[in-house]
XYZ file of C-alpha atoms in Angstrom:
745
model
C 2.332 -30.438 -59.220
C 1.600 -27.814 -56.796
C 1.162 -30.486 -53.841
C 4.629 -32.458 -54.858
C 6.214 -29.227 -54.554
C 5.266 -27.973 -51.456
C 6.263 -31.257 -49.825
C 9.476 -31.006 -51.658
C 10.115 -27.036 -49.884
C 8.800 -28.910 -46.905
C 11.559 -31.277 -46.701
C 14.285 -28.786 -48.309
C 13.651 -26.266 -45.540
C 14.020 -29.291 -42.272
C 17.141 -29.811 -44.262
C 18.341 -26.100 -44.180
C 16.451 -26.336 -40.223
C 18.614 -29.284 -38.813
C 22.066 -27.391 -40.963
C 21.606 -24.186 -39.359
C 20.830 -26.251 -35.764
C 24.305 -27.845 -36.575
C 26.090 -24.788 -37.590
C 24.875 -23.492 -33.818
C 25.621 -25.920 -32.077
C 29.124 -26.335 -33.347
C 29.743 -22.867 -32.833
C 30.786 -20.743 -28.923
C 28.705 -17.690 -30.304
C 26.472 -16.259 -33.706
C 29.700 -14.229 -34.063
C 31.683 -16.927 -35.001
C 28.789 -19.061 -36.753
C 27.270 -16.054 -38.479
C 29.685 -16.248 -41.503
C 28.431 -19.857 -42.172
C 24.624 -19.536 -41.519
C 24.012 -16.641 -44.373
C 24.601 -17.729 -47.575
C 22.598 -20.352 -45.954
C 19.733 -18.068 -44.995
C 19.748 -15.449 -48.354
C 19.557 -19.270 -50.169
C 16.361 -20.101 -48.401
C 14.877 -16.815 -49.277
C 16.096 -16.727 -52.915
C 17.332 -13.052 -50.839
C 20.359 -10.696 -51.780
C 21.034 -9.017 -47.599
C 19.581 -9.988 -44.328
C 20.450 -8.617 -41.165
C 20.292 -10.071 -37.725
C 19.221 -7.062 -35.230
C 20.509 -7.042 -31.236
C 18.837 -5.857 -28.751
C 21.426 -4.341 -26.672
C 20.482 -4.657 -22.748
C 21.566 -1.042 -21.434
C 20.034 0.685 -24.037
C 16.633 0.789 -26.117
C 17.726 0.193 -28.890
C 18.499 -2.503 -32.293
C 22.657 -3.118 -33.172
C 23.286 -5.083 -36.368
C 25.744 -6.340 -35.590
C 25.166 -10.181 -38.362
C 24.641 -8.279 -41.267
C 25.715 -8.675 -45.284
C 28.295 -6.475 -46.236
C 31.006 -4.198 -44.979
C 29.753 -1.353 -45.222
C 28.571 -0.324 -41.652
C 30.189 -1.542 -39.110
C 27.470 -1.534 -36.972
C 23.781 0.178 -38.121
C 22.007 1.493 -34.905
C 17.422 2.123 -34.399
C 15.862 2.956 -31.905
C 13.003 0.199 -30.453
C 10.194 2.974 -31.783
C 7.723 2.950 -34.393
C 10.169 5.024 -36.137
C 11.547 2.249 -38.476
C 10.807 -1.050 -39.682
C 12.982 -3.320 -37.185
C 12.186 -0.672 -34.122
C 8.560 -0.447 -34.718
C 8.727 -5.498 -35.261
C 10.657 -4.938 -32.156
C 7.941 -2.988 -29.621
C 5.015 -4.536 -31.379
C 6.403 -7.929 -31.762
C 4.551 -8.896 -35.118
C 6.761 -10.191 -38.630
C 5.943 -7.355 -40.766
C 6.082 -7.956 -44.703
C 7.167 -5.243 -47.043
C 5.824 -5.136 -49.830
C 7.498 -0.878 -51.566
C 8.869 -0.010 -48.298
C 9.424 4.088 -50.017
C 5.556 3.715 -50.311
C 4.573 6.220 -48.008
C 0.923 4.736 -47.639
C 2.063 1.058 -47.316
C 4.228 1.788 -44.454
C 1.260 4.187 -42.597
C -1.699 2.340 -42.713
C 1.163 -0.475 -40.734
C 1.421 3.213 -38.204
C 1.131 6.439 -38.987
C 4.398 6.962 -37.579
C 6.712 3.896 -39.283
C 9.227 5.792 -42.078
C 11.582 4.253 -43.624
C 15.117 5.200 -43.091
C 16.680 5.355 -46.652
C 20.465 6.336 -45.792
C 21.346 2.807 -46.024
C 20.692 2.807 -49.580
C 21.762 6.400 -50.125
C 24.756 6.191 -48.135
C 26.065 2.675 -50.654
C 24.536 3.062 -53.328
C 21.420 0.329 -53.262
C 17.713 0.155 -53.435
C 15.956 -1.705 -50.638
C 12.791 -3.723 -53.245
C 11.224 -5.544 -50.815
C 11.415 -6.612 -47.017
C 10.757 -9.633 -45.046
C 11.458 -8.877 -40.654
C 10.619 -10.911 -37.677
C 10.856 -11.081 -34.158
C 13.083 -13.354 -32.056
C 11.901 -13.905 -29.398
C 12.633 -16.532 -25.790
C 9.762 -17.423 -23.660
C 7.918 -13.768 -25.333
C 11.064 -11.896 -24.292
C 12.798 -10.004 -27.094
C 16.691 -10.834 -27.719
C 16.520 -9.111 -31.475
C 14.948 -8.661 -35.439
C 15.958 -10.794 -38.497
C 15.607 -8.714 -41.335
C 15.795 -10.666 -45.362
C 16.160 -7.835 -48.436
C 15.047 -8.400 -51.404
C 13.690 -11.174 -53.296
C 14.905 -11.599 -56.259
C 12.042 -13.041 -57.492
C 9.058 -11.607 -57.317
C 7.712 -10.073 -52.868
C 7.921 -12.620 -50.096
C 4.954 -14.432 -49.613
C 3.007 -16.207 -46.451
C 5.473 -18.964 -47.382
C 8.942 -17.116 -46.648
C 6.620 -15.323 -43.651
C 6.213 -18.633 -41.793
C 10.452 -19.860 -42.694
C 11.313 -17.214 -40.682
C 9.497 -17.117 -38.573
C 10.885 -21.023 -37.368
C 14.112 -19.571 -38.131
C 13.577 -17.171 -35.748
C 12.855 -19.657 -33.096
C 16.488 -21.588 -33.435
C 18.178 -18.101 -33.143
C 16.055 -16.680 -30.266
C 17.758 -20.535 -28.607
C 20.928 -18.896 -29.352
C 20.313 -15.917 -28.321
C 19.615 -16.881 -25.088
C 22.879 -18.661 -24.652
C 24.917 -15.417 -25.914
C 22.732 -13.033 -24.048
C 21.711 -14.345 -20.604
C 18.409 -14.975 -21.567
C 16.150 -17.330 -19.762
C 12.639 -19.505 -19.496
C 11.551 -17.533 -16.184
C 11.408 -14.101 -14.362
C 12.802 -16.374 -11.036
C 14.919 -18.564 -13.272
C 18.269 -16.640 -12.354
C 17.023 -17.180 -7.990
C 17.264 -20.548 -8.900
C 20.166 -20.331 -9.910
C 21.657 -18.463 -6.664
C 20.087 -20.521 -3.961
C 17.949 -17.765 -3.073
C 15.139 -20.115 -3.555
C 14.165 -24.438 -3.856
C 12.511 -25.654 -7.185
C 9.541 -26.719 -5.399
C 9.307 -23.566 -3.720
C 8.866 -21.898 -6.585
C 6.791 -24.499 -8.861
C 4.784 -23.527 -5.920
C 4.660 -20.228 -5.600
C 3.849 -19.781 -9.655
C 1.232 -22.491 -9.613
C -1.227 -20.439 -6.215
C -1.099 -17.151 -9.069
C -0.305 -15.751 -13.053
C -0.275 -12.102 -10.429
C 3.277 -10.725 -10.815
C 1.903 -8.507 -7.768
C 1.354 -11.968 -5.647
C 4.718 -13.857 -6.961
C 7.010 -10.724 -5.701
C 4.959 -10.913 -2.302
C 5.118 -14.028 -1.730
C 9.028 -14.390 -2.924
C 9.791 -11.406 -0.577
C 7.189 -11.532 2.936
C 7.268 -16.401 2.170
C 10.925 -17.046 1.602
C 13.030 -13.635 2.267
C 14.569 -12.772 -1.468
C 16.000 -9.801 -0.943
C 13.944 -6.783 -3.575
C 17.090 -6.196 -5.139
C 17.802 -9.912 -6.356
C 14.277 -10.218 -7.716
C 14.987 -6.963 -10.010
C 17.931 -8.365 -11.339
C 16.511 -12.553 -11.976
C 13.155 -9.920 -14.280
C 16.348 -7.385 -15.520
C 18.523 -11.434 -16.898
C 14.812 -12.720 -18.038
C 13.402 -9.339 -19.419
C 16.733 -7.957 -20.858
C 16.348 -4.645 -20.116
C 17.229 -2.462 -17.365
C 15.761 -3.224 -13.560
C 15.565 0.096 -12.235
C 13.843 0.093 -8.094
C 12.935 3.033 -5.732
C 15.067 5.481 -5.846
C 13.312 8.713 -5.642
C 16.155 10.797 -4.829
C 17.660 9.610 -8.901
C 14.204 9.328 -10.108
C 11.021 10.694 -10.360
C 7.280 11.634 -12.846
C 7.333 11.840 -16.481
C 6.251 15.179 -16.053
C 6.344 15.813 -20.513
C 2.654 16.257 -22.495
C 0.319 12.896 -22.296
C -2.625 11.178 -22.251
C -1.653 8.646 -20.038
C -4.241 8.124 -17.452
C -3.046 7.822 -13.894
C -5.544 4.290 -12.982
C -5.238 2.788 -16.210
C -1.022 3.206 -15.482
C -1.170 1.534 -11.544
C -4.027 -0.731 -13.104
C -1.454 -2.142 -15.451
C 1.649 -1.812 -12.687
C 3.929 0.610 -15.009
C 4.573 4.014 -15.184
C 6.732 6.553 -16.868
C 9.707 8.566 -15.311
C 12.812 9.859 -16.090
C 16.046 10.610 -14.642
C 18.204 13.845 -13.644
C 18.919 14.666 -16.898
C 14.801 14.778 -17.851
C 15.186 11.772 -20.179
C 11.360 9.545 -19.961
C 11.821 5.956 -18.470
C 9.193 3.418 -19.867
C 8.821 1.077 -16.237
C 7.345 -2.201 -16.852
C 6.174 -4.829 -13.828
C 6.134 -7.206 -17.639
C 8.106 -5.836 -20.256
C 7.146 -8.581 -22.833
C 3.899 -6.600 -23.845
C 3.899 -5.487 -26.022
C 0.514 -4.434 -27.070
C 0.909 -2.291 -23.827
C 4.195 -1.010 -24.354
C 2.377 0.075 -27.383
C 0.144 1.838 -25.999
C 1.544 3.310 -23.316
C 4.417 4.907 -26.265
C 1.718 6.201 -28.352
C -0.326 7.332 -25.547
C 3.352 9.125 -24.057
C 3.389 10.445 -27.580
C 7.062 11.241 -27.763
C 9.676 9.455 -30.104
C 12.750 9.060 -28.027
C 12.380 7.276 -23.986
C 13.584 4.031 -22.483
C 12.269 0.656 -21.107
C 12.539 -0.221 -17.493
C 11.395 -3.583 -15.426
C 10.844 -2.653 -12.466
C 9.036 -4.245 -8.878
C 4.136 -3.863 -8.858
C 5.050 -2.234 -5.543
C 8.193 -0.367 -6.096
C 6.198 0.992 -10.057
C 2.864 1.918 -7.434
C 5.614 3.843 -5.438
C 5.939 5.966 -8.796
C 2.702 6.290 -8.944
C 2.090 7.884 -5.080
C 1.146 4.636 -3.767
C 2.463 1.768 -1.054
C 4.487 4.310 0.917
C 4.332 7.594 -1.469
C 7.729 9.661 -1.623
C 9.615 8.692 0.881
C 8.981 4.997 1.593
C 11.844 3.283 3.413
C 12.584 -0.322 2.786
C 11.867 -3.257 3.581
C 12.365 -3.590 7.343
C 14.017 -7.009 6.884
C 17.236 -5.283 4.637
C 17.031 -2.216 7.235
C 17.379 -4.829 10.040
C 20.106 -6.685 7.702
C 21.868 -3.021 7.313
C 22.910 -2.523 10.734
C 22.787 -6.261 12.125
C 20.241 -8.484 14.757
C 23.383 -8.831 16.721
C 23.020 -8.020 20.328
C 26.634 -8.072 22.001
C 26.983 -4.127 22.837
C 29.960 -2.699 20.863
C 31.471 0.801 22.635
C 32.407 2.540 19.583
C 29.697 1.322 17.489
C 27.456 3.155 20.123
C 30.014 6.537 20.277
C 30.084 6.704 16.434
C 26.153 6.133 15.629
C 24.415 8.745 14.966
C 20.356 10.157 14.698
C 20.805 10.513 11.248
C 22.638 7.168 9.938
C 20.558 6.051 6.827
C 19.531 3.118 8.114
C 18.392 4.279 11.592
C 16.518 6.986 9.509
C 15.206 3.908 7.109
C 13.845 2.008 10.477
C 12.556 4.714 11.817
C 10.024 5.518 8.454
C 9.462 2.207 8.320
C 8.215 1.610 11.614
C 6.064 4.371 10.899
C 5.150 2.860 7.544
C 4.096 0.022 8.783
C 2.010 1.022 11.684
C -0.579 3.353 9.257
C -0.263 0.197 6.934
C -1.131 -1.568 9.466
C -3.956 0.106 11.004
C -2.513 0.528 14.099
C -2.724 3.256 16.953
C -0.331 2.790 18.956
C 3.642 1.656 18.486
C 5.724 1.036 21.214
C 9.156 0.503 21.301
C 10.543 -1.258 24.578
C 13.952 -1.126 25.941
C 14.932 -4.242 27.917
C 17.845 -4.895 29.821
C 21.204 -7.099 27.925
C 18.795 -6.751 25.269
C 17.145 -6.306 21.967
C 14.994 -3.523 21.731
C 11.141 -4.896 20.781
C 8.662 -2.973 18.577
C 5.345 -3.481 19.441
C 2.281 -2.674 17.782
C -1.223 -1.847 18.962
C -4.016 -3.076 16.464
C -7.221 -3.278 16.719
C -6.608 -3.173 21.183
C -4.320 -5.769 20.634
C -0.272 -5.440 21.320
C 1.936 -7.311 19.006
C 5.788 -7.921 18.527
C 6.664 -6.391 15.038
C 10.804 -6.999 14.571
C 14.063 -6.078 17.341
C 16.073 -3.120 17.300
C 19.980 -4.569 18.697
C 20.957 -2.937 21.498
C 23.355 -0.672 20.260
C 21.004 1.251 17.971
C 18.156 2.028 20.563
C 19.826 5.320 21.503
C 20.510 6.523 18.013
C 16.793 5.909 17.748
C 15.044 7.318 20.252
C 16.589 10.111 19.666
C 15.962 10.480 15.685
C 12.594 10.175 17.379
C 13.699 13.547 19.271
C 14.381 15.062 16.093
C 11.476 14.366 14.828
C 9.005 15.229 16.975
C 11.037 18.941 18.304
C 12.098 17.160 21.940
C 14.857 18.161 23.643
C 17.368 14.467 23.060
C 19.622 16.086 25.704
C 17.271 15.552 28.523
C 16.914 11.182 28.946
C 15.669 11.906 32.765
C 12.319 13.050 32.973
C 9.725 12.206 29.767
C 8.718 14.808 26.915
C 5.735 15.065 24.320
C 5.475 16.056 21.413
C 4.328 15.126 17.810
C 5.386 14.820 14.677
C 3.990 13.979 11.268
C 4.983 12.185 7.723
C 3.417 11.412 4.488
C 2.422 7.952 2.866
C 0.077 7.884 -0.143
C -0.107 11.845 -0.243
C -1.373 11.998 2.466
C 0.085 13.356 6.072
C -0.418 10.888 9.296
C 0.242 13.141 12.613
C 1.752 11.595 15.283
C 0.965 12.012 19.070
C 4.762 11.144 20.714
C 5.321 10.510 24.563
C 9.241 9.533 25.894
C 9.278 7.818 28.851
C 12.731 7.563 31.491
C 12.905 3.304 32.092
C 15.247 1.111 33.962
C 16.632 0.167 31.031
C 17.104 3.518 28.967
C 14.002 5.263 27.872
C 11.258 4.758 26.005
C 8.867 5.652 23.546
C 4.403 5.642 23.068
C 3.795 6.895 19.474
C -0.126 7.257 19.183
C -1.263 7.554 15.321
C -3.811 10.092 15.264
C -7.097 9.929 12.911
C -7.262 11.139 9.729
C -9.411 12.449 7.543
C -13.334 13.564 8.053
C -16.330 12.312 10.771
C -17.496 8.730 10.534
C -21.469 8.994 10.098
C -23.389 8.453 12.856
C -25.039 6.244 11.422
C -21.942 3.818 10.898
C -21.208 3.818 15.038
C -22.316 1.100 14.807
C -25.280 1.977 17.650
C -28.445 -0.067 19.080
C -31.070 1.556 17.599
C -32.420 2.121 21.096
C -28.968 3.844 21.289
C -29.283 5.847 18.277
C -32.259 7.013 19.315
C -32.102 8.379 22.203
C -29.260 9.793 21.690
C -30.180 11.581 17.935
C -33.083 13.065 20.592
C -30.322 14.149 23.162
C -28.195 16.318 20.659
C -30.915 17.937 19.263
C -31.737 19.745 22.463
C -30.832 23.877 22.118
C -28.250 23.645 25.040
C -26.989 21.100 28.085
C -23.845 19.421 28.040
C -23.472 15.350 26.712
C -20.281 14.144 27.906
C -18.519 11.439 26.769
C -16.745 9.200 28.394
C -14.210 6.467 28.342
C -10.209 5.179 28.750
C -7.640 6.040 26.339
C -7.937 4.855 23.015
C -11.763 3.627 23.315
C -12.573 6.328 20.428
C -13.861 9.124 22.531
C -12.996 11.597 19.757
C -14.113 9.717 16.293
C -17.675 9.793 18.439
C -17.751 13.315 19.392
C -17.026 14.403 15.925
C -19.811 11.144 14.565
C -22.068 13.930 16.700
C -20.683 17.264 15.140
C -21.145 15.514 11.503
C -24.857 14.822 12.233
C -25.316 18.724 13.914
C -22.888 20.200 11.346
C -25.811 22.000 9.460
C -25.015 26.171 7.782
C -27.428 27.113 10.025
C -25.354 26.172 13.639
C -22.416 27.537 14.686
C -20.504 25.414 15.870
C -16.568 25.452 17.773
C -14.221 22.862 19.287
C -11.313 23.371 21.048
C -8.908 19.855 21.022
C -5.696 18.660 22.328
C -4.337 17.540 19.261
C -7.071 18.479 16.416
C -7.530 14.556 15.083
C -10.221 15.143 12.892
C -11.230 18.022 10.866
C -14.318 19.100 8.875
C -15.716 21.599 7.001
C -17.808 24.365 8.634
C -16.562 24.390 12.248
C -14.141 26.834 13.934
C -11.172 24.206 15.162
C -8.909 25.512 17.391
C -5.331 23.523 19.039
C -5.396 24.192 22.463
C -1.361 24.926 24.110
C -1.525 23.636 27.832
C 1.990 25.187 27.095
C 1.451 28.877 26.452
C -1.637 28.940 28.261
C -3.740 28.952 26.079
C -6.303 25.777 28.246
C -9.661 24.405 27.200
C -11.105 26.331 30.277
C -9.672 29.450 28.372
C -10.691 28.520 25.161
C -13.967 28.493 25.900
C -14.441 31.640 27.619
C -13.061 32.989 24.373
C -15.747 30.988 22.674
C -18.796 32.477 24.417
C -17.627 36.090 22.709
C -17.992 34.220 19.825
C -21.729 33.344 19.567
C -21.845 29.921 18.968
C -24.681 27.698 18.749
C -22.357 24.400 19.588
C -19.103 23.670 21.599
C -16.832 20.361 21.668
C -14.496 21.335 24.666
C -11.980 17.855 24.329
C -11.408 16.897 27.648
C -12.665 18.771 30.481
C -9.592 17.908 32.399
C -9.957 20.400 36.045
C -12.082 21.536 37.749
C -11.584 24.888 35.998
C -12.640 22.961 32.247
C -15.488 21.665 33.952
C -17.094 24.852 35.852
C -16.088 26.706 33.113
C -18.725 23.400 30.335
C -20.802 23.348 32.662
C -21.458 27.401 32.609
C -21.683 27.678 29.041
C -24.087 24.725 28.804
C -26.617 26.571 31.815
C -26.113 29.765 29.315
C -28.096 28.567 25.985
C -25.258 25.969 25.118
C -25.048 23.031 23.579
C -21.660 21.859 25.055
C -19.721 18.002 23.632
C -17.078 17.371 26.204
C -14.980 14.127 27.383
C -13.932 12.739 30.420
C -11.793 9.715 31.485
C -14.600 7.055 33.733
C -15.319 3.184 33.526
C -18.767 3.409 33.242
C -21.676 6.622 32.944
C -23.174 6.465 36.397
C -19.500 7.397 38.062
C -18.664 9.818 36.198
C -21.875 12.215 37.766
C -19.794 11.442 40.667
C -16.472 12.288 39.356
C -17.688 15.139 39.009
C -19.151 16.098 41.592
C -16.268 15.178 42.832
C -14.379 18.032 41.482
C -16.505 20.760 43.077
C -19.093 21.123 41.194
C -22.669 21.213 42.254
C -25.344 18.900 42.030
C -28.228 20.768 41.384
C -26.001 22.794 38.529
C -24.819 19.898 36.752
C -28.253 18.111 37.035
C -29.927 21.085 34.968
C -27.620 21.287 32.483
C -26.635 17.213 31.789
C -28.581 16.036 29.187
C -27.211 12.794 29.184
C -23.321 10.404 29.378
C -22.276 8.324 26.242
C -19.826 5.262 28.105
C -18.503 3.329 25.023
C -15.561 0.956 25.085
C -13.911 -1.089 21.619
C -14.232 -4.383 21.184
C -12.737 -6.343 18.328
C -14.293 -7.814 15.720
C -15.136 -10.707 13.665
C -13.816 -11.768 10.371
C -15.901 -11.619 8.266
C -14.644 -13.637 5.553
C -13.607 -16.569 8.255
C -16.057 -16.420 11.542
C -17.681 -19.388 12.272
C -21.182 -19.968 13.046
C -22.707 -22.483 15.474
C -24.977 -23.399 17.713
C -24.729 -21.969 21.602
C -24.438 -24.493 24.049
C -26.029 -24.629 27.201
C -22.969 -22.342 28.933
C -22.789 -20.228 26.916
C -26.964 -19.733 27.300
C -26.382 -19.311 31.146
C -23.423 -16.406 30.612
C -25.452 -14.668 28.221
C -28.722 -14.831 31.015
C -26.474 -13.948 33.680
C -24.594 -10.988 32.267
C -27.756 -9.709 30.005
C -30.144 -10.263 33.194
C -32.889 -12.863 33.104
C -35.628 -9.786 33.916
C -34.462 -8.424 30.875
C -33.346 -11.253 28.442
C -37.191 -11.270 26.522
C -35.987 -7.843 25.053
C -33.450 -9.848 22.924
C -36.528 -12.371 21.546
C -33.706 -14.610 21.534
C -34.477 -17.846 18.105
C -34.259 -21.293 19.632
C -31.792 -22.937 19.125
C -29.468 -19.050 18.867
C -26.595 -19.225 16.378
C -23.801 -17.468 17.451
C -20.296 -16.844 15.781
C -16.367 -17.300 16.764
C -12.936 -16.998 15.715
C -11.486 -19.288 13.303
C -8.827 -17.752 11.326
C -7.331 -17.161 8.186
C -5.108 -15.182 6.203
C -6.725 -11.956 5.297
C -7.096 -11.578 9.210
C -3.631 -12.914 10.321
C -4.898 -15.633 11.299
C -6.309 -14.413 14.739
C -10.001 -14.791 13.217
C -9.785 -10.495 14.070
C -10.845 -7.824 11.757
C -11.657 -4.017 12.983
C -13.362 -2.603 16.407
C -15.948 -2.014 17.073
C -18.189 0.614 19.703
C -19.418 -1.601 22.497
C -22.172 1.962 24.321
C -23.809 2.386 27.343
C -26.264 5.522 26.963
C -27.180 7.417 30.717
C -30.086 9.910 30.360
C -30.730 12.709 32.875
C -34.187 11.812 33.510
C -36.398 13.991 36.871
C -36.090 10.538 39.273
C -31.985 10.829 38.304
C -32.268 14.320 38.645
C -32.737 13.673 42.245
C -30.886 11.216 42.943
C -28.202 13.524 41.713
C -28.800 15.897 43.924
C -28.754 13.983 46.779
C -25.890 13.251 45.492
C -26.705 9.109 45.991
C -24.127 5.859 45.590
C -23.374 4.464 42.169
C -24.869 1.712 42.099
C -28.439 3.913 43.137
C -27.750 6.183 40.037
C -27.207 2.624 38.061
C -30.177 0.686 39.252
C -32.421 3.702 38.374
C -30.786 4.500 34.627
C -31.335 0.796 34.115
C -35.193 1.585 34.644
C -34.926 4.485 32.386
C -33.652 1.951 29.727
C -30.194 2.522 30.158
C -27.836 -0.667 29.100
C -24.988 -1.053 30.572
C -21.625 -1.632 28.249
C -21.593 -5.121 28.885
C -25.756 -5.838 27.676
C -24.417 -4.000 24.246
C -21.783 -6.566 23.629
C -24.548 -9.178 24.215
C -26.340 -7.268 21.483
C -23.452 -7.444 19.085
C -22.641 -10.990 20.156
C -25.992 -12.427 18.897
C -26.084 -9.829 16.039
C -22.837 -11.253 14.982
C -19.890 -8.573 14.641
C -17.737 -9.956 17.881
C -17.852 -13.511 20.084
C -18.772 -14.026 23.871
C -14.569 -13.827 24.126
C -14.521 -10.523 23.498
C -17.982 -9.795 26.068
C -15.523 -11.377 29.280
C -13.063 -8.688 28.180
C -15.711 -6.117 28.372
C -17.202 -7.435 31.689
C -13.954 -9.038 33.566
C -16.200 -12.520 34.230
C-alpha cells in the first residue's frame, strides 16, 4: 500500500510541476503568475502560508514581494545567519525547522540563527514549522522560498525534495526576470565582445577565474569594466573595481588571515562611510562566504564581485595602493592618433588624469617585467616610442601620441624635481613610486633631441645584497676572489660598462665581509642596495660632496673597509690608493672593458705605478649575458662548428681544463609562454678576475702594454670574459650566440 501511495505522490508531483511550468510560461512575470501559483503550491505541501524572497541586486538583503496575505507590503531580511531566510540564502542550504521558537534547535544549526517573530506578534499569527529552500540558477542565488505551517504534522524529507524541485523551476523564472546568466561571461557574448568559440576555448583551458579574466583582457582585449559588468549580471551583486579613492581595506576587529584572503581572492573593504563590503571573485561560493562572515565577526555587510587581480590590489598586491589602470584603456582614453592638434597641445597638462596614469602605468609595467631601463624616445611627426630594456635587450612596449609627448615629459620632470621650463640642456634627477608596498627608486636623465626631449629612466636595484655564492662565479674565480677580499688592506676594483652589475657584485662582496668585527663605510651615488651593519652615505656633487671628499671624511671615522661607488676622476683615484696603502680595504668601480685595460686607464690618470701595483689586490671585470629559459631550453649534441668555435675562443692549449665529454651536449633557446617566446629568461654574470702577482707587478712598474699584461695574467690563472662565457655554455646556463655577443665574434 505504501509503495502505491508513493507512486501516486510522484505522479501528483509531476502533474503539479507541469501545471506550474505552464503558468510561468503563460505569464510575463512571476508577480503576475503568483496569484495562480500560490494555491497550487500550498495545496502541494498542505501548508497555510508561503513567501518567495527575491534577492535584491543593489542591496545585500531579501525582499518578500510574493507572499500569502496583504498584512505587510514587503518583508525585508538581511542575508546573514540572523534570520532563517537569510541563513538559507548565505549558506545555500535548505532547512526544515520543526519549531522556530526552539532556541536550541536554531543554535544547533548556527550559533547566531534567530527566528524573527515580529510578523507573528504584529499579525496575531503563530508559526509552528518552516520549510525553507534556496532558489538558485547556475549556482547563483536568485531568492529563497519559504513555506510555513504544515497543517498535518511537520514537513518531512519528501516535502524537502519537492521544494528543491520547485525551486529549480522558479530559478529559471527568476533568471528570466532578473537577467541572470548561465555563465559569468555570457554577457560578453551578448555584447559581441568575444565570440562563442573563443570563449569556449578559453574556458576549456582553465577553471581558474583569474586565468580566464587575464586571458579575456590580454588575448581578447576585453575592457575590465565590461568583464565586471558581466560578472555582476551573473552573480546578481554590484561590481566594484579598484577605486582606492573610494574604497579602502576594512579596519575592523577580525580574525581574517591575509594569506587566506589572497589565496581565495576575497577582500573586506569599506566605503567612505565605513560600511563593510565583502569583495569576492566568486560570490556564489557559499562556504567561503560563511567562513569569511564568521571570521569577520560583524552582522551587517554587503557583498560585491571583483576581478581577481583588483581584489589582490586591495590586499596590497599587483600594484599596491596607487596602481594605474590598464594600458590599453589609458591609450584608448587619450587616443592613438598621431595627427597634431594645436588646440589639444595647448590644453594638455602634466597633471591631466590620463597623463598621470600613463606615466604610472609605464613605471609599474617596467617593475613588473623586471626592466632595468625605460626609454621614452620622441620621433619626428610620429608617435613617441616607449621601450624597456629587459634582460639587456630593448623591447618596444607602447606608442604615445605625439600630441601627448610634452605633457608626459613634463609629468616625469615634475616627479623628478627637474626644471620643466628648461628643454635645451640635459637634466638629471630621481623619482620614486610604490608598488606592492615597496618603494622603487628611479634615476631619470632627460636628453634634448631634434625631435624633442627624450628620457631615460634607470630602475634602481632594491632589497638586500646577493649572497656571493649566488653570483655564478666559476669555482676557481670564487676561491681566488675570497682570498683577495680576506686581505686586511689593498684595493679591489670591479669594472665593466654601465648596467653590467658592478654595484650588485660590490654589495655581494660586502655581504661576505660584513661581520660585527668590521667597520664598513660606503659612498655611493645613488645608494641602491642597503645592508644592516653598513654606514652608507649618498654623495651629492651638486653641493660639493664628492667621492673624494667622502673618502677623506671616512678616514677620520676609523673604518676597516671602504666602498667608493666609482673612481670618476684623478682626485678620487689618488685618495683611494692612499686609503688602501694606509691599512684599509678599498672597493670601487671603473668603466673599462677588461681587467688589464683598467691598469693602463688608472696609470693614464696619473697614478704612480709603484703605489698602484702595491695597493691593488685584484681587478674583476664582468658582463651580464642572457640565460636560457629553464622551462623550455633544448638539449642538442654540439656540431663540429660549435666545437671549433669553443676551441678557438677558449684556446686549444687550455681546452683540456674543461674536461669536455664526447659527445658534448649543449643547450639552445627554444621559446615558450614563460619566457615570452624568446628562449631566454634572466641574466647571469661572466667574469674576468686579474690577481696582482709579482710577475704582473713588474710589468706595471715598466708600464707595459695591455697585451703583455693580459698574457701574464692568463699565465697567472686569469680567464677572459669569453672563456668564462664558454664555461657557462658548457654548464648549460646560456648558449653560443651569447658568447658571440661578449666576444664580438
